[in-house]
């Protein structure tokens, strides 16, 4: 709660710089969370509020000494790839899953500069085989920096896009 005589925290402007609206939903609110923010970041509790590439949304607090805004990056099928959270102290990103189209996301970063919070990522649009799908050795390009086309465990003929062996 806001204490008499204290100063309200600065606004936070969230900027979606991830050029992947065809593959991903960048949201405020669900699957992340927010606290004490104005306007409300999660008007739709089941899906959050979508930010399209290049969109920005500004939040502040009218009654709290501190607040935070969070959200997520989900694949179009609803698979949560990452959650993120920002406050006047900075921001961070937490991995939620790297299967399916989520494996196409690389270098997901939340950067706070002044009152701006910028969400960035690179998207692998060259890959042709998602993790844990069959692949053809020396022909398939597996999605995800940490995946490769290699023999499935226990098989001598079936190849699978899967995490690289250590």
CSV table of C-alpha atoms in Angstrom, one decimal:
chain,number,residue,atom,x,y,z
A,1,UNK,CA,0.0,0.0,0.0
A,2,UNK,CA,1.0,3.6,-0.6
A,3,UNK,CA,2.4,5.4,2.5
A,4,UNK,CA,1.6,9.1,3.0
A,5,UNK,CA,4.5,11.2,1.9
A,6,UNK,CA,6.2,8.5,-0.2
A,7,UNK,CA,6.8,8.8,-3.9
A,8,UNK,CA,5.0,6.6,-6.4
A,9,UNK,CA,7.2,4.4,-8.6
A,10,UNK,CA,7.9,5.4,-12.2
A,11,UNK,CA,5.8,4.1,-15.1
A,12,UNK,CA,6.8,0.9,-17.0
A,13,UNK,CA,6.4,0.8,-20.8
A,14,UNK,CA,6.5,-2.8,-22.2
A,15,UNK,CA,7.6,-3.0,-25.8
A,16,UNK,CA,7.1,-6.1,-27.9
A,17,UNK,CA,10.1,-6.3,-30.3
A,18,UNK,CA,9.6,-10.0,-31.1
A,19,UNK,CA,8.7,-10.2,-34.8
A,20,UNK,CA,6.7,-13.5,-34.6
A,21,UNK,CA,3.0,-12.7,-34.4
A,22,UNK,CA,2.4,-15.6,-36.9
A,23,UNK,CA,3.9,-18.1,-34.5
A,24,UNK,CA,3.7,-16.6,-31.0
A,25,UNK,CA,1.4,-14.6,-28.7
A,26,UNK,CA,3.3,-12.1,-26.5
A,27,UNK,CA,1.1,-11.1,-23.6
A,28,UNK,CA,0.8,-9.2,-20.4
A,29,UNK,CA,-0.9,-11.1,-17.6
A,30,UNK,CA,-1.5,-14.8,-18.3
A,31,UNK,CA,0.6,-17.0,-18.3
A,32,UNK,CA,2.6,-14.6,-16.1
A,33,UNK,CA,1.2,-12.3,-13.4
A,34,UNK,CA,1.0,-8.6,-12.4
A,35,UNK,CA,0.6,-6.8,-9.1
A,36,UNK,CA,-0.8,-3.4,-8.2
A,37,UNK,CA,-0.6,-2.0,-11.8
A,38,UNK,CA,-2.8,0.5,-13.6
A,39,UNK,CA,-4.4,-0.2,-16.0
A,40,UNK,CA,-5.0,-3.8,-15.3
A,41,UNK,CA,-2.6,-6.0,-17.3
A,42,UNK,CA,-4.8,-9.1,-17.4
A,43,UNK,CA,-8.3,-8.2,-18.5
A,44,UNK,CA,-8.7,-11.7,-20.0
A,45,UNK,CA,-7.5,-14.2,-17.3
A,46,UNK,CA,-7.5,-17.1,-19.7
A,47,UNK,CA,-5.3,-15.6,-22.4
A,48,UNK,CA,-3.8,-12.4,-21.1
A,49,UNK,CA,-3.7,-9.2,-23.2
A,50,UNK,CA,-1.8,-9.7,-26.5
A,51,UNK,CA,0.9,-7.3,-27.6
A,52,UNK,CA,1.6,-7.4,-31.3
A,53,UNK,CA,5.1,-6.8,-32.8
A,54,UNK,CA,6.0,-3.1,-32.3
A,55,UNK,CA,3.2,-2.5,-29.8
A,56,UNK,CA,3.9,-0.9,-26.4
A,57,UNK,CA,1.7,-0.6,-23.3
A,58,UNK,CA,2.4,1.7,-20.3
A,59,UNK,CA,1.6,0.8,-16.7
A,60,UNK,CA,2.0,2.6,-13.4
A,61,UNK,CA,0.7,2.4,-9.9
A,62,UNK,CA,-1.7,4.9,-8.3
A,63,UNK,CA,-1.6,3.4,-4.8
A,64,UNK,CA,1.5,1.2,-4.2
A,65,UNK,CA,5.1,1.8,-3.3
A,66,UNK,CA,6.1,-0.9,-5.8
A,67,UNK,CA,4.4,-2.9,-8.5
A,68,UNK,CA,5.3,-5.3,-11.3
A,69,UNK,CA,4.0,-6.3,-14.7
A,70,UNK,CA,4.5,-9.7,-16.2
A,71,UNK,CA,3.3,-11.9,-19.0
A,72,UNK,CA,4.3,-14.6,-21.3
A,73,UNK,CA,5.3,-15.8,-24.8
A,74,UNK,CA,3.1,-18.7,-26.0
A,75,UNK,CA,3.0,-20.6,-29.2
A,76,UNK,CA,-0.2,-20.3,-31.2
A,77,UNK,CA,-1.4,-23.7,-29.9
A,78,UNK,CA,-1.2,-22.3,-26.3
A,79,UNK,CA,2.0,-23.9,-25.2
A,80,UNK,CA,3.8,-21.6,-22.7
A,81,UNK,CA,7.3,-20.9,-24.0
A,82,UNK,CA,8.5,-18.2,-21.5
A,83,UNK,CA,7.2,-16.0,-18.8
A,84,UNK,CA,8.6,-12.6,-18.0
A,85,UNK,CA,8.3,-10.0,-15.2
A,86,UNK,CA,9.3,-6.4,-14.9
A,87,UNK,CA,9.4,-3.8,-12.2
A,88,UNK,CA,11.2,-0.5,-11.5
A,89,UNK,CA,14.2,-2.8,-10.4
A,90,UNK,CA,14.6,-4.5,-13.8
A,91,UNK,CA,13.1,-7.5,-15.6
A,92,UNK,CA,13.7,-11.2,-16.2
A,93,UNK,CA,12.6,-14.1,-18.4
A,94,UNK,CA,11.9,-17.7,-17.3
A,95,UNK,CA,11.8,-20.6,-19.7
A,96,UNK,CA,8.6,-22.5,-19.7
A,97,UNK,CA,9.2,-25.1,-22.4
A,98,UNK,CA,11.2,-25.7,-25.5
A,99,UNK,CA,9.1,-28.3,-27.4
A,100,UNK,CA,7.0,-27.7,-30.5
A,101,UNK,CA,7.2,-24.2,-31.9
A,102,UNK,CA,8.7,-22.9,-28.7
A,103,UNK,CA,12.0,-24.5,-29.9
A,104,UNK,CA,12.1,-21.8,-32.6
A,105,UNK,CA,12.7,-19.1,-30.0
A,106,UNK,CA,16.3,-18.3,-29.2
A,107,UNK,CA,18.0,-15.6,-27.1
A,108,UNK,CA,14.8,-14.4,-25.4
A,109,UNK,CA,15.7,-11.3,-23.4
A,110,UNK,CA,13.9,-8.7,-21.4
A,111,UNK,CA,15.9,-5.5,-21.2
A,112,UNK,CA,15.1,-2.6,-18.9
A,113,UNK,CA,16.4,0.9,-20.0
A,114,UNK,CA,15.0,3.7,-18.0
A,115,UNK,CA,11.2,3.1,-17.8
A,116,UNK,CA,11.1,1.0,-21.0
A,117,UNK,CA,11.1,-2.8,-20.9
A,118,UNK,CA,11.9,-4.3,-24.3
A,119,UNK,CA,11.2,-8.0,-25.1
A,120,UNK,CA,13.4,-9.4,-27.8
A,121,UNK,CA,14.1,-12.8,-29.3
A,122,UNK,CA,15.4,-14.4,-32.5
A,123,UNK,CA,13.1,-16.9,-34.3
A,124,UNK,CA,14.4,-19.8,-36.2
A,125,UNK,CA,12.4,-19.8,-39.4
A,126,UNK,CA,14.8,-22.0,-41.4
A,127,UNK,CA,14.3,-25.2,-39.4
A,128,UNK,CA,11.9,-27.9,-40.8
A,129,UNK,CA,11.6,-30.4,-38.1
A,130,UNK,CA,10.3,-29.8,-34.5
A,131,UNK,CA,11.8,-31.6,-31.5
A,132,UNK,CA,10.9,-35.3,-31.0
A,133,UNK,CA,9.7,-35.7,-34.6
A,134,UNK,CA,11.3,-38.0,-37.1
A,135,UNK,CA,14.1,-36.6,-39.2
A,136,UNK,CA,16.4,-37.5,-42.1
A,137,UNK,CA,20.1,-37.5,-41.2
A,138,UNK,CA,22.1,-34.8,-43.1
A,139,UNK,CA,18.8,-33.4,-44.7
A,140,UNK,CA,16.6,-32.3,-41.8
A,141,UNK,CA,17.2,-29.0,-40.0
A,142,UNK,CA,16.0,-29.5,-36.4
A,143,UNK,CA,14.4,-26.5,-34.6
A,144,UNK,CA,16.2,-25.2,-31.6
A,145,UNK,CA,19.9,-24.5,-31.0
A,146,UNK,CA,20.3,-27.5,-28.7
A,147,UNK,CA,18.7,-30.1,-31.0
A,148,UNK,CA,20.1,-32.4,-33.7
A,149,UNK,CA,19.0,-35.2,-35.9
A,150,UNK,CA,20.4,-38.4,-34.3
A,151,UNK,CA,19.5,-42.0,-33.8
A,152,UNK,CA,16.6,-42.5,-31.5
A,153,UNK,CA,17.5,-44.4,-28.3
A,154,UNK,CA,17.3,-48.1,-28.8
A,155,UNK,CA,17.1,-47.8,-32.6
A,156,UNK,CA,19.6,-48.5,-35.4
A,157,UNK,CA,17.5,-47.0,-38.2
A,158,UNK,CA,15.1,-44.3,-36.8
A,159,UNK,CA,16.3,-40.8,-36.5
A,160,UNK,CA,14.8,-38.2,-34.2
A,161,UNK,CA,15.3,-34.4,-33.7
A,162,UNK,CA,16.3,-34.4,-30.0
A,163,UNK,CA,18.7,-32.7,-27.6
A,164,UNK,CA,22.3,-32.9,-28.6
A,165,UNK,CA,24.3,-35.5,-26.7
A,166,UNK,CA,26.7,-34.1,-24.2
